[in-house]
Each structure stands twice: as C-alpha cells, then as structure tokens.
Coordinates of C-alpha atoms in Angstrom, one line a residue:
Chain A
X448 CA 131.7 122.3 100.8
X449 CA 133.9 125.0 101.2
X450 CA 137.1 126.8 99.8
X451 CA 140.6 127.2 101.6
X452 CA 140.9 130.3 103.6
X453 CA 143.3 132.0 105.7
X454 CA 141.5 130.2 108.9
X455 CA 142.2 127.2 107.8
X456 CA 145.6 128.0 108.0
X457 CA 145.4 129.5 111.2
X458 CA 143.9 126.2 112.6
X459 CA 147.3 124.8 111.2
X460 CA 149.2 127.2 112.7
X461 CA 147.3 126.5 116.5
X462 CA 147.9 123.1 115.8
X463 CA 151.7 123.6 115.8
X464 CA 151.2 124.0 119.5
X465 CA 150.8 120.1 119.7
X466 CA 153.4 119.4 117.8
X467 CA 155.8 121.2 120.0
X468 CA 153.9 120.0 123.0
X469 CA 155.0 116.1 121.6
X470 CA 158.6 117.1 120.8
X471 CA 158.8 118.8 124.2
X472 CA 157.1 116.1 126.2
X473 CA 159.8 113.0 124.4
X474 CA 162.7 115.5 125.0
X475 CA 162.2 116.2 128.6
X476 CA 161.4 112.4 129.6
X477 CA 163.6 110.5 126.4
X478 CA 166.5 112.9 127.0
X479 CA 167.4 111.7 130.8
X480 CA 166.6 108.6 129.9
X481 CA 168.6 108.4 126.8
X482 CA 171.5 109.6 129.0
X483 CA 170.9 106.6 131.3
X484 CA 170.8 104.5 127.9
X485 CA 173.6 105.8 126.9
X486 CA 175.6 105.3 130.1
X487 CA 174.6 101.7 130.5
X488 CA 175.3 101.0 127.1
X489 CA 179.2 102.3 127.9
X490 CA 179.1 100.7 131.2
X491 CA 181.1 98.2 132.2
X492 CA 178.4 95.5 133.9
X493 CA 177.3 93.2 131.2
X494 CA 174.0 93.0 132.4
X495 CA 173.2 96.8 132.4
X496 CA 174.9 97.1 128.9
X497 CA 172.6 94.0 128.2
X498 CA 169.5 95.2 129.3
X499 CA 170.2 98.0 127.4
X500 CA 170.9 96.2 124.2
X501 CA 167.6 94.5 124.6
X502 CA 165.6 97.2 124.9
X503 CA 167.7 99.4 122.0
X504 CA 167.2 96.5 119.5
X505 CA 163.3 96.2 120.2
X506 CA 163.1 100.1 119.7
X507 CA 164.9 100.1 116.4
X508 CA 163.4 96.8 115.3
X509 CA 159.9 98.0 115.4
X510 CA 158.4 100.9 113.0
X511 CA 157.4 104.2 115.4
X512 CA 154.3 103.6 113.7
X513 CA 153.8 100.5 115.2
X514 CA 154.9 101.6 119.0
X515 CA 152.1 104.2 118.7
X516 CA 149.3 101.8 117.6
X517 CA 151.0 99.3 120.6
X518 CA 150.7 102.3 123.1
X519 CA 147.3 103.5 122.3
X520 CA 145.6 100.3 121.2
X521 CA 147.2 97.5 122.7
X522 CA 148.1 98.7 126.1
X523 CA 144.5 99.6 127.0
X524 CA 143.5 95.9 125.9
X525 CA 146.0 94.3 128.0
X526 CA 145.7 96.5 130.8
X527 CA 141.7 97.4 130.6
X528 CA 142.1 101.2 131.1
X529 CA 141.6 103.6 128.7
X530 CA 144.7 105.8 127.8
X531 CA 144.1 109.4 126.9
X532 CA 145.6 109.9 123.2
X533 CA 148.2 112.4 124.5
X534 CA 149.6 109.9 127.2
X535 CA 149.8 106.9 124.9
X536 CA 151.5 109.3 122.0
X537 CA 153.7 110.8 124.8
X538 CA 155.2 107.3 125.5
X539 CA 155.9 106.2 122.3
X540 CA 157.9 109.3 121.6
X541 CA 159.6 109.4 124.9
X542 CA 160.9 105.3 124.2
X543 CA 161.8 106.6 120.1
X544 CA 163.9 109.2 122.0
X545 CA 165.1 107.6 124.8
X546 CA 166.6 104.7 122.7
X547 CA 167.9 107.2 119.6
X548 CA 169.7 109.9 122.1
X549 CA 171.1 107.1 124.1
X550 CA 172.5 105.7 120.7
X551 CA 173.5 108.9 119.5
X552 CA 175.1 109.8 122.8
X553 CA 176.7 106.6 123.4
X554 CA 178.3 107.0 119.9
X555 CA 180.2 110.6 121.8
X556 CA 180.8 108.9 124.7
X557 CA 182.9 106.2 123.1
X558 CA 184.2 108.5 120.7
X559 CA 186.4 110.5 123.4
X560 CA 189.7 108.7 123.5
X561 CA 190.3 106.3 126.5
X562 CA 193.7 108.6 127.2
X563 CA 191.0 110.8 128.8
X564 CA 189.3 108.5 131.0
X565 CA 192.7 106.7 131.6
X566 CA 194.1 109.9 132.5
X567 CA 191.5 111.4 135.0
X568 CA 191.3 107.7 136.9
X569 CA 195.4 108.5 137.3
X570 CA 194.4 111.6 138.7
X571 CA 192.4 109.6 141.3
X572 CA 189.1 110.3 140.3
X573 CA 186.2 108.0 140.2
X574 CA 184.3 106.5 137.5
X575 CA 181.2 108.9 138.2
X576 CA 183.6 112.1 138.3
X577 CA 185.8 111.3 135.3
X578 CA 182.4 111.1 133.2
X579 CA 180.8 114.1 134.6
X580 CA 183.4 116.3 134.4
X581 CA 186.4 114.9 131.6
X582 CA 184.3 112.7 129.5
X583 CA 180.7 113.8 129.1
X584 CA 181.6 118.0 128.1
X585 CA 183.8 116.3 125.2
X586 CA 181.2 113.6 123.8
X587 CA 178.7 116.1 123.9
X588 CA 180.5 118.4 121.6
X589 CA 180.8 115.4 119.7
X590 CA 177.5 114.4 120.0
X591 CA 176.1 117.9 119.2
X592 CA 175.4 117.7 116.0
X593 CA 173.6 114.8 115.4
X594 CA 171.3 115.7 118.5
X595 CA 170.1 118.7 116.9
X596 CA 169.7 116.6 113.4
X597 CA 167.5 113.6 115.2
X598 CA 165.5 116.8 116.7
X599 CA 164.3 117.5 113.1
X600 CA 163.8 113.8 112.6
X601 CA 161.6 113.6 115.8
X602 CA 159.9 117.2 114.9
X603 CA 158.5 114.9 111.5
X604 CA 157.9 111.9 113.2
X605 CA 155.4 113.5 115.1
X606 CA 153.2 113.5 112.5
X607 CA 152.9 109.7 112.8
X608 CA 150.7 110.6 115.9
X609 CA 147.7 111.9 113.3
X610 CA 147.2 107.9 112.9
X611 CA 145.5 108.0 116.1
X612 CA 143.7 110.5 115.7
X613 CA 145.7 112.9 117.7
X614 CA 145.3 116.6 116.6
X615 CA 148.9 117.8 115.7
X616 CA 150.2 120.1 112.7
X617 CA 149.8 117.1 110.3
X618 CA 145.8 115.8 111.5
X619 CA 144.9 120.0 110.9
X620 CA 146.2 119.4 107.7
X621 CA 144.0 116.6 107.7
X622 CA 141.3 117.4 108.7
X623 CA 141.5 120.8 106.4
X624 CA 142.0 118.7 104.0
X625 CA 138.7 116.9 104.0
X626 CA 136.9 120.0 105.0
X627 CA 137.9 122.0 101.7
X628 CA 138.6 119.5 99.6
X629 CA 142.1 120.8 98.6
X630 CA 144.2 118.0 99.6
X631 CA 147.2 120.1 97.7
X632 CA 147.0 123.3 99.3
X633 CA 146.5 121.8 102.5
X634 CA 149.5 119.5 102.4
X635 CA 151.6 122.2 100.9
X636 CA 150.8 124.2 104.0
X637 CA 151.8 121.5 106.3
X638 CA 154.7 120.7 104.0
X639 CA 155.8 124.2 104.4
X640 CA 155.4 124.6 108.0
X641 CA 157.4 121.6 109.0
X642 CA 159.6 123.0 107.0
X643 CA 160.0 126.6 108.0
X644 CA 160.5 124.4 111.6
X645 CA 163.1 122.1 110.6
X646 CA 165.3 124.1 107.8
X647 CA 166.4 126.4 110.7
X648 CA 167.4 123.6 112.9
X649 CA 169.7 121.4 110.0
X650 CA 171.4 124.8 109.2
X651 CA 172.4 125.2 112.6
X652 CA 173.4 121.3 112.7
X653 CA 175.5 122.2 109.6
X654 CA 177.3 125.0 111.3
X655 CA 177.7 123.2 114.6
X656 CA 179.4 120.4 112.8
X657 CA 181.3 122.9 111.2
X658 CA 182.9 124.9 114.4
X659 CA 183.6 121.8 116.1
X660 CA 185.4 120.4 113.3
X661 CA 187.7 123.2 113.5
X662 CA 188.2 123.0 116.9
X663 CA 189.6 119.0 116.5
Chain B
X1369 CA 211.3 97.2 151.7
X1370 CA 211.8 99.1 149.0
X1371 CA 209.6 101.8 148.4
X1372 CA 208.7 100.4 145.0
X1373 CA 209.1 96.4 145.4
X1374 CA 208.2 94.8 141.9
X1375 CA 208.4 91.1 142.7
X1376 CA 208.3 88.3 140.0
X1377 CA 205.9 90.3 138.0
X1378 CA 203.9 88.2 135.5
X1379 CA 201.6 89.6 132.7
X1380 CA 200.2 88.5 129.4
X1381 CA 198.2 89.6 126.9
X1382 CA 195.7 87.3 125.2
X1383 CA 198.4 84.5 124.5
X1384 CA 201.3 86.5 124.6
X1385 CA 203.2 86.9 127.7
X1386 CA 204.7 90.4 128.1
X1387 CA 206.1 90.7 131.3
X1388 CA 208.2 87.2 132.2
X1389 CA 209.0 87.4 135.8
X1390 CA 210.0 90.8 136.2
X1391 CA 212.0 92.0 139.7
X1392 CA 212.8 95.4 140.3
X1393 CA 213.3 97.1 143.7
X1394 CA 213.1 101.6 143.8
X1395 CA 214.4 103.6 147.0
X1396 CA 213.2 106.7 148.2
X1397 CA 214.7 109.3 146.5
X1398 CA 215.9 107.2 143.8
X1399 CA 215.4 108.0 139.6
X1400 CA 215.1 104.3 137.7
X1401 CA 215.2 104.7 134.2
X1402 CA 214.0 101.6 132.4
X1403 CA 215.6 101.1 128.5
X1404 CA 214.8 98.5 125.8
X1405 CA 213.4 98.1 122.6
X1406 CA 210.1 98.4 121.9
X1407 CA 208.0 95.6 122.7
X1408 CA 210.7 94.7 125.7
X1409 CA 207.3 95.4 128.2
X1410 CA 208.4 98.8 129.7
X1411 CA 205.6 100.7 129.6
X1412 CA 203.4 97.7 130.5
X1413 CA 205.8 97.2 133.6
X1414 CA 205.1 101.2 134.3
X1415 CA 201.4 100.6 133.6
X1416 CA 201.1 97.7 135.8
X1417 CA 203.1 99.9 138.9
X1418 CA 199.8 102.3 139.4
X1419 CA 197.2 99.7 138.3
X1420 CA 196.4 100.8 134.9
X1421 CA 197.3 97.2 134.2
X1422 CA 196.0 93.8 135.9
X1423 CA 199.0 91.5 136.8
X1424 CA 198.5 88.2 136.1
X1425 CA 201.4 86.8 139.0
X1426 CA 204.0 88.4 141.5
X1427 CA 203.1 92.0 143.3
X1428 CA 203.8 95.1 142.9
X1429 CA 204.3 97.1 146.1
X1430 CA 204.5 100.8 147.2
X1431 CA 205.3 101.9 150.2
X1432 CA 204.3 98.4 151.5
X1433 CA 200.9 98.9 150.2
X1434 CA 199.8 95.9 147.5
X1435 CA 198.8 97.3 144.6
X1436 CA 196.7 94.7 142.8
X1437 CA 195.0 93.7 146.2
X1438 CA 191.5 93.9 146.1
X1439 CA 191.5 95.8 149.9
X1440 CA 193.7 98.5 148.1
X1441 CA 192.2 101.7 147.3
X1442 CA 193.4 102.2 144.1
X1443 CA 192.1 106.3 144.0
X1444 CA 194.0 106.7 147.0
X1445 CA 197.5 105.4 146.0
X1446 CA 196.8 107.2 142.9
X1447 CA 196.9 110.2 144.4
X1448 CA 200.7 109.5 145.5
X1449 CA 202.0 108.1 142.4
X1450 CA 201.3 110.3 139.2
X1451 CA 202.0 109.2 135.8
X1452 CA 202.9 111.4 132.9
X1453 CA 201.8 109.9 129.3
X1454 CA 203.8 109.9 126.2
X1455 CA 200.6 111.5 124.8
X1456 CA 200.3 114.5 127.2
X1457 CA 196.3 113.3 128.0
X1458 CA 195.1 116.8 128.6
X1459 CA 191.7 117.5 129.2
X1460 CA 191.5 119.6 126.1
X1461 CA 188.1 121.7 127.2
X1462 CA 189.8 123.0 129.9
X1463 CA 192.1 125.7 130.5
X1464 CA 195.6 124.8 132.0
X1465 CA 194.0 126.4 135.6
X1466 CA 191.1 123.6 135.1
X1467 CA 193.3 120.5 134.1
X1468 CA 195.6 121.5 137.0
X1469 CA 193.0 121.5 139.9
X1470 CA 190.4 119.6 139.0
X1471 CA 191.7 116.4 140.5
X1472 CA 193.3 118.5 143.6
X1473 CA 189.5 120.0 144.3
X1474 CA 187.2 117.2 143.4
X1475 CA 189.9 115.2 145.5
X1476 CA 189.5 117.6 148.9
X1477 CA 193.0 118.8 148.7
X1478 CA 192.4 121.8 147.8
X1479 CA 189.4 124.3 148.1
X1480 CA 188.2 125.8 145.3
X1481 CA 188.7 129.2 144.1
X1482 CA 191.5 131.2 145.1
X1483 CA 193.4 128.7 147.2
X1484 CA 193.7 126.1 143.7
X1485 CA 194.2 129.5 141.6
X1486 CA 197.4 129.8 143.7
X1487 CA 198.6 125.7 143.9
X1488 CA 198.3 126.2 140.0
X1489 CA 200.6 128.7 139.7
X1490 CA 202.6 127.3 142.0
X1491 CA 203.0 124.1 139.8
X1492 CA 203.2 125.7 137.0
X1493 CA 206.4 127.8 137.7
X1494 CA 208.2 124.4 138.5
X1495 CA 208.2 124.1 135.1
X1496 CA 208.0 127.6 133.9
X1497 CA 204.9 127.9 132.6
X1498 CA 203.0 130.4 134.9
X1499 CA 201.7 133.3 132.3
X1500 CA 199.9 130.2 130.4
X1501 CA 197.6 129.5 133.3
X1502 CA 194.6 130.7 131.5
X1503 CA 195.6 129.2 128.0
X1504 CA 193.5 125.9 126.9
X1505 CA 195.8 122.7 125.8
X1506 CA 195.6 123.5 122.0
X1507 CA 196.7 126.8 122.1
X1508 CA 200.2 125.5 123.6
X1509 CA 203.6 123.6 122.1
X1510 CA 203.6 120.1 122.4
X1511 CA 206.4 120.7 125.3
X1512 CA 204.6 122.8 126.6
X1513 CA 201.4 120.7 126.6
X1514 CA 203.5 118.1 128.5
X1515 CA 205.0 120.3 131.1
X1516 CA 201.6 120.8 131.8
X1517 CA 200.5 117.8 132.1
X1518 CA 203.6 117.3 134.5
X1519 CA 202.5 120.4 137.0
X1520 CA 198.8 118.7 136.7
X1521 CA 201.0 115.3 138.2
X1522 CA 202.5 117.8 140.5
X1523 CA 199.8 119.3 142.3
X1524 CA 198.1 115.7 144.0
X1525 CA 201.6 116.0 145.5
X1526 CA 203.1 112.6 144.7
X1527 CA 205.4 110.8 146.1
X1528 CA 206.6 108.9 142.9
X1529 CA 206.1 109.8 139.4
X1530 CA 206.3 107.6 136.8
X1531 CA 206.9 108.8 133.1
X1532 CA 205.9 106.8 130.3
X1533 CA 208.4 107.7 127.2
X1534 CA 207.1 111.7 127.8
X1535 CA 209.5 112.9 125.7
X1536 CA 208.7 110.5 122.8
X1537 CA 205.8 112.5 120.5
X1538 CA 207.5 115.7 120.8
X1539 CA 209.4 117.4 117.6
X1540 CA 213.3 117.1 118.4
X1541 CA 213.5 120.9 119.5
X1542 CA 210.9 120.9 122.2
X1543 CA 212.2 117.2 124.2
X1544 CA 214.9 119.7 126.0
X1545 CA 212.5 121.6 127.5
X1546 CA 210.4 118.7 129.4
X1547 CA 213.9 116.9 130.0
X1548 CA 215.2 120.0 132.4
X1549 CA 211.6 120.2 134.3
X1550 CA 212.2 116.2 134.8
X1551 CA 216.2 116.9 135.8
X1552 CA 215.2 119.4 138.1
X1553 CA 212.4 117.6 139.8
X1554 CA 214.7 114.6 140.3
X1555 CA 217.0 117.3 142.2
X1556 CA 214.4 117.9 144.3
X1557 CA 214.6 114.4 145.1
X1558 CA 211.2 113.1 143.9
X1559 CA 211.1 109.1 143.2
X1560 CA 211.1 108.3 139.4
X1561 CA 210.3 105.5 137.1
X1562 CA 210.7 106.5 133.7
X1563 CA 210.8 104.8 130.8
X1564 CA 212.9 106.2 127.6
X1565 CA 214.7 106.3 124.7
X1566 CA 216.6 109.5 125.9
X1567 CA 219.9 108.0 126.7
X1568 CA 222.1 110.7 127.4
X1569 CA 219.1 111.8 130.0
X1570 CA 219.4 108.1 131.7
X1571 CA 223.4 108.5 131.7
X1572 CA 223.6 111.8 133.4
X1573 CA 220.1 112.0 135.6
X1574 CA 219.8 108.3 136.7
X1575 CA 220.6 106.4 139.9
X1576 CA 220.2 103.5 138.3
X1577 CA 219.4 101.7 134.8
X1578 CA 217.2 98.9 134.0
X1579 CA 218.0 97.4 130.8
X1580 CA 214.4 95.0 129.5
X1581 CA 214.8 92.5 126.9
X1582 CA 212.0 90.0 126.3
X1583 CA 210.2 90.7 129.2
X1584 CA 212.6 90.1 131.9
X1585 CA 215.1 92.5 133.4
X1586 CA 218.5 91.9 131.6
X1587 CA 220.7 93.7 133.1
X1588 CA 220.6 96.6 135.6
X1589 CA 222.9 98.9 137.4
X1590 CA 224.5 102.2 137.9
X1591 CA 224.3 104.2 134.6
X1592 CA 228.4 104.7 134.4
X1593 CA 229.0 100.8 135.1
X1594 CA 226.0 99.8 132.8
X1595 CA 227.1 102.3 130.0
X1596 CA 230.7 102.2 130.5
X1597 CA 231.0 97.8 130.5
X1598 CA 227.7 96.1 129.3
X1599 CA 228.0 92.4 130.4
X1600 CA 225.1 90.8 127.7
X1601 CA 225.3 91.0 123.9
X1602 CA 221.6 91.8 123.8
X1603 CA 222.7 95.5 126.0
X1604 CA 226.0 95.8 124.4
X1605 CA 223.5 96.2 120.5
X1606 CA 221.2 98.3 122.1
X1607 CA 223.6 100.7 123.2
X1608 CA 225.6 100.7 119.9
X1609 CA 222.1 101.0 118.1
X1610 CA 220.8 103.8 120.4
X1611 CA 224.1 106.2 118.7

C-alpha cells in the first residue's frame, strides 16, 4: 500500500503514447477505407452500395465493446491462433472507423448538390474525375467538421481497449488505481487528460463549423 | 441530316409522360429558341439532346451520331455540345481560371499551365470578363457568375451550345448582360438551342421558334411569321400573356 505520487502520473502520461498509437493506427487504415465506404455507399451499383449497407448496419448494430471482445476472444477460438492484444484492438478500431468516416463522409458527398456532378459530366469528365476533383474538395469541407468531432469520440473510445487488458491512458489509470488505492485521484487524472486531449480538438470543430458556414 | 435531328422523341417520368412525340430538326449555324409554359417539356427536351436525360422512344441525333446509343461515347459528344444551366453550376472552390480549364486539361486539350492560363483568358474576353480570372464564383454578380460559366462552355470548343433558361435566376438588371454575350456568340455563327422566357431575345436573335405545349411541338417557324400571325389559340395566349 502506497500513496499517489507524481510517478504515478507520469506512468499516465507514458501511457498516452498508446492511446495515440490506437487513434493513429484506426485513422490510417479506417480512414481509406472509410473513403471506399463512403464511395460505395454513393455508388451507383446496388450491390457495392449493398455490401456496404451490410457491413455499416452490423458496425452500428453492435456495441465497440463487443467488436473488441469478438476480435480478441473470439477470433483466436475460431481461427486457433493467438492474436497479440494490439492487433486484435487495432482491428476493432480500424472497422469503428472505417464504418463511421464512411457514414460521416458519405453524408458530404451527397450533400454537394447534383448541379455539380451534373455539371462536370457536361464538361465531359468521368465519373472518377468529377469526384476527385469537383465533388470530393466540396464534401470534405462539408464533412470537416464532424471528422474532427468523431476524432474526439474515437480518442474516448479507446479506452474501451482497457477491457482487454490493453495498457492505454485509461488501464494506467487502472492499474494506479489499484496500486494506491485512490480510485478518485486516479480517475480525475485520466478524466483530465482525455480532456486536456479532446477540449482542443471540439473547439477547433466549433470554429471549423463556423468558417465554413460563412463561406455557404 | 440535320445537324441536330430530334425524331419522335418520347419521354416520361414515373407515370407522367413529358415529352409526347417531339420532332425538331437544327442546321449548322442555326439559333432555335424553344418557348412554352412551364411544364410544356423544354428543358427536359434540352436535357435529353446531350444525354443528361434517358429517352424512353425516338432518337436524338447530332452530327449523325445517336445520342442514346449504347456504342456512343457520351464524354466525347459532350465535349462538342456544352450546356449552360439556369443555375450557373460553378465549381464554387475554384477560381474562374480553375472552372475554365479544368475540363479542357483533364480532357487533353489543353496542357496545363501557361497554355490553359492563356485559353482562359481568351474565353473570358468573349464575354468580357478577363480581369476576374483569378476571382472565385462567390465573389462575382450572378451575370457575371453565368458568363462564366458560358466561357467555361466555350473553351471545350463546342460546336452547339444549348442554354437552359440562363437568364432565368438573374435579378432583372444583370439578364442584359448574359443576353449580348449569347447575341454575339450566335453572330459568330455557333449552333444554339435555348430555351427561354426572353421573348424579345427569341424575336430579334432567332432563326427560328419552337413554340411547346403539352409536350409536343405546337407550332414552329421563323420568329417574324410566328410572332407577327400565330395560327393556334394555345400560341396566340402565350404571346399575349408573355407582355
């Protein structure tokens, strides 16, 4: 038994590292494929936009919670290999990403007028050149926003990944926790470090929405 | 053949047919102005002649090419026949430089840099807008916006422009404007559909008037005969209502 000292909070600080690591790891891999969510989902071949669907409403329908206990306890029994917690964790947050961004982005996508699209096909461009260069810069400023606001949503959710024992900011609080006995000063520590990560990130959500409501 | 041969032209939407055998026949050279009330299928005629919109019977030919033939490369005609829309369709994060040679580049007319730098100002002092070159869409007039979007139509270098009621969403002040740059390009001989509710424009600039009235083609001639001695009731109203 011991009190809560300025290591402890240091551990808490290191463990941030993981955190970001997570966030990184489902931005990189669920961003490109939330773009190719997102792309089916507006496409015009039912079984792509169907597919899709499918895979959206499974994503949404389940709890993230319970894609991380699927990824790290259940794959291993169906498949018989033993995942390593960062892998298993990594997927789960990659699909939570993938099917949110491509929701998110869809939502842009559609939301630029069909003038445009009408307009650059007149022009003679194709399909893959009036998205890349007439539709996609407008729903992203559309989309801007609300990408940086499910950032801060996935930032939290990461803590989901202490259920599995993963070390991330919210398992050092944890385990702190449990060392010193101080549940509240521990979890106010966490509390405030997701925090002092996240307030900076709505605020510039706020003023993103902001400018480009001006622009419109 | 015509240049533009629109042949028993059938189209309808859901249950409601729009188009009810429509026949019109353009020359090279020529300006066709299509009138009617709203609702009488005009701009679904003009939307069907580059393919926006699927016919459902009849064809639509240009330059002896079938539009809504499967073997037709619909990019490629579309790069001949430019429309200009009643709602300007800029590409509004993009200066006027951008919207003006993006097509032409992407396209291979044109290389990019300094060779599209100059087709846009080229275009763009046929209708006298050459100092906005480097001006995004919001920052200009609404005529202004649309002469823009007409130089854009300009530089794939078409060989007919259609123009869907271009003059309609612009304050009463600014529809002068965008009615000289369409007088003077139909000087320079350019092939026109257009469809409006400028009348004095159709009297003066037109070779020839199509009058629309339920989806058929009522009436049509040369714009003093037409004006001067109506031969349907349904013409003879819409003229007296259009004063």
């Amino acid at each position: 038994m011991r009190g809560f000292t300025l290591s402890d909070f240091e551990t808490m600080l290191w463990a941030v590292q993981w955190t970001a690591t997570l966030v990184i790891i489902a931005l990189a891999l669920g961003g490109p494929l939330g773009l190719l969510m997102a792309m089916m989902r507006t496409s015009r071949n039912p079984v792509l936009n169907g597919i899709a669907l499918v895979i959206l409403q499974i994503v949404q329908g389940v709890p993230l919670l319970g894609m991380l206990m699927f990824f790290y306890f259940g794959v291993p029994v169906f498949l018989g290999i033993k995942v390593p917690a960062l892998i298993s964790v990594s997927i789960a947050f990659t699909v939570f990403a993938a099917a949110f961004l491509g929701e998110i982005w869809r939502g842009g996508i559609q939301a630029v007028h069909t003038n445009q699209s009408e307009a650059a096909a007149c022009l003679g461009l194709t399909r893959w050149q009036s998205f890349r260069h007439v539709i996609a810069p407008q729903a992203f400023r559309i989309a801007l926003p609300a990408t940086v606001g499910f950032l801060v949503q996935l930032i939290k959710n990461t803590s989901l990944a202490s259920v599995v024992g993963f070390v991330e900011l919210a398992r050092a609080g944890q385990l702190a926790s449990a060392a010193t006995f101080a549940p509240l000063t521990s979890y106010a520590c966490v509390s405030a470090i997701y925090f002092a990560i996240c307030f900076p990130l709505t605020q510039w959500s706020r003023s993103l929405e902001k400018k480009l409501h001006v622009v419109r | 053949m015509s240049f533009v041969d629109i042949k028993n032209v059938r189209k309808s939407f859901a249950n409601v047919e729009v188009l009810k055998g429509v026949t019109i026949n353009v020359e090279k050279g020529e300006i066709v102005t299509i009138i009617g009330r709203s609702g009488s299928g005009k701009s679904t005629l003009l939307r069907c002649i580059n393919g926006l919109e699927s016919i459902d019977d009849g064809e639509i030919r240009i330059n002896g090419e079938v539009v809504h033939d499967k073997a037709t490369d619909l990019r490629r005609l579309r790069e001949k026949v430019g429309i200009v829309f009643q709602q300007f369709n800029l590409f509004p994060h993009m200066t006027v430089e951008q919207n003006i040679t993006l097509a032409p580049t992407l396209t291979k007319r044109v290389a990019k840099g300094e060779a599209a730098r100059k087709l846009a100002h080229e275009v763009l002092s046929r209708v006298g807008l050459e100092q906005k070159i480097d001006a995004y869409p919001e920052q200009l007039s609404g005529g202004q916006q649309q002469r823009v979007a007409i130089a854009r139509c300009l530089a794939m270098g078409p060989e007919l422009m259609l123009f869907d009621e271009v003059t309609s969403a612009l304050d009463p002040e600014l529809v002068g404007e965008v009615l000289k740059v369409m007088e003077d390009l139909a000087r320079q001989g350019m092939t026109m559909i257009l469809v409006t509710h400028e009348m004095n424009f159709a009297r003066n600039v037109a070779s020839k008037i199509v009058f629309m009235h339920a989806g058929k083609v009522h009436e049509q001639g040369a714009p003093a005969a037409l004006f001067a001695n109506p031969a349907t009731p349904e013409l003879r109203n819409f003229i007296s209502s259009t004063h």
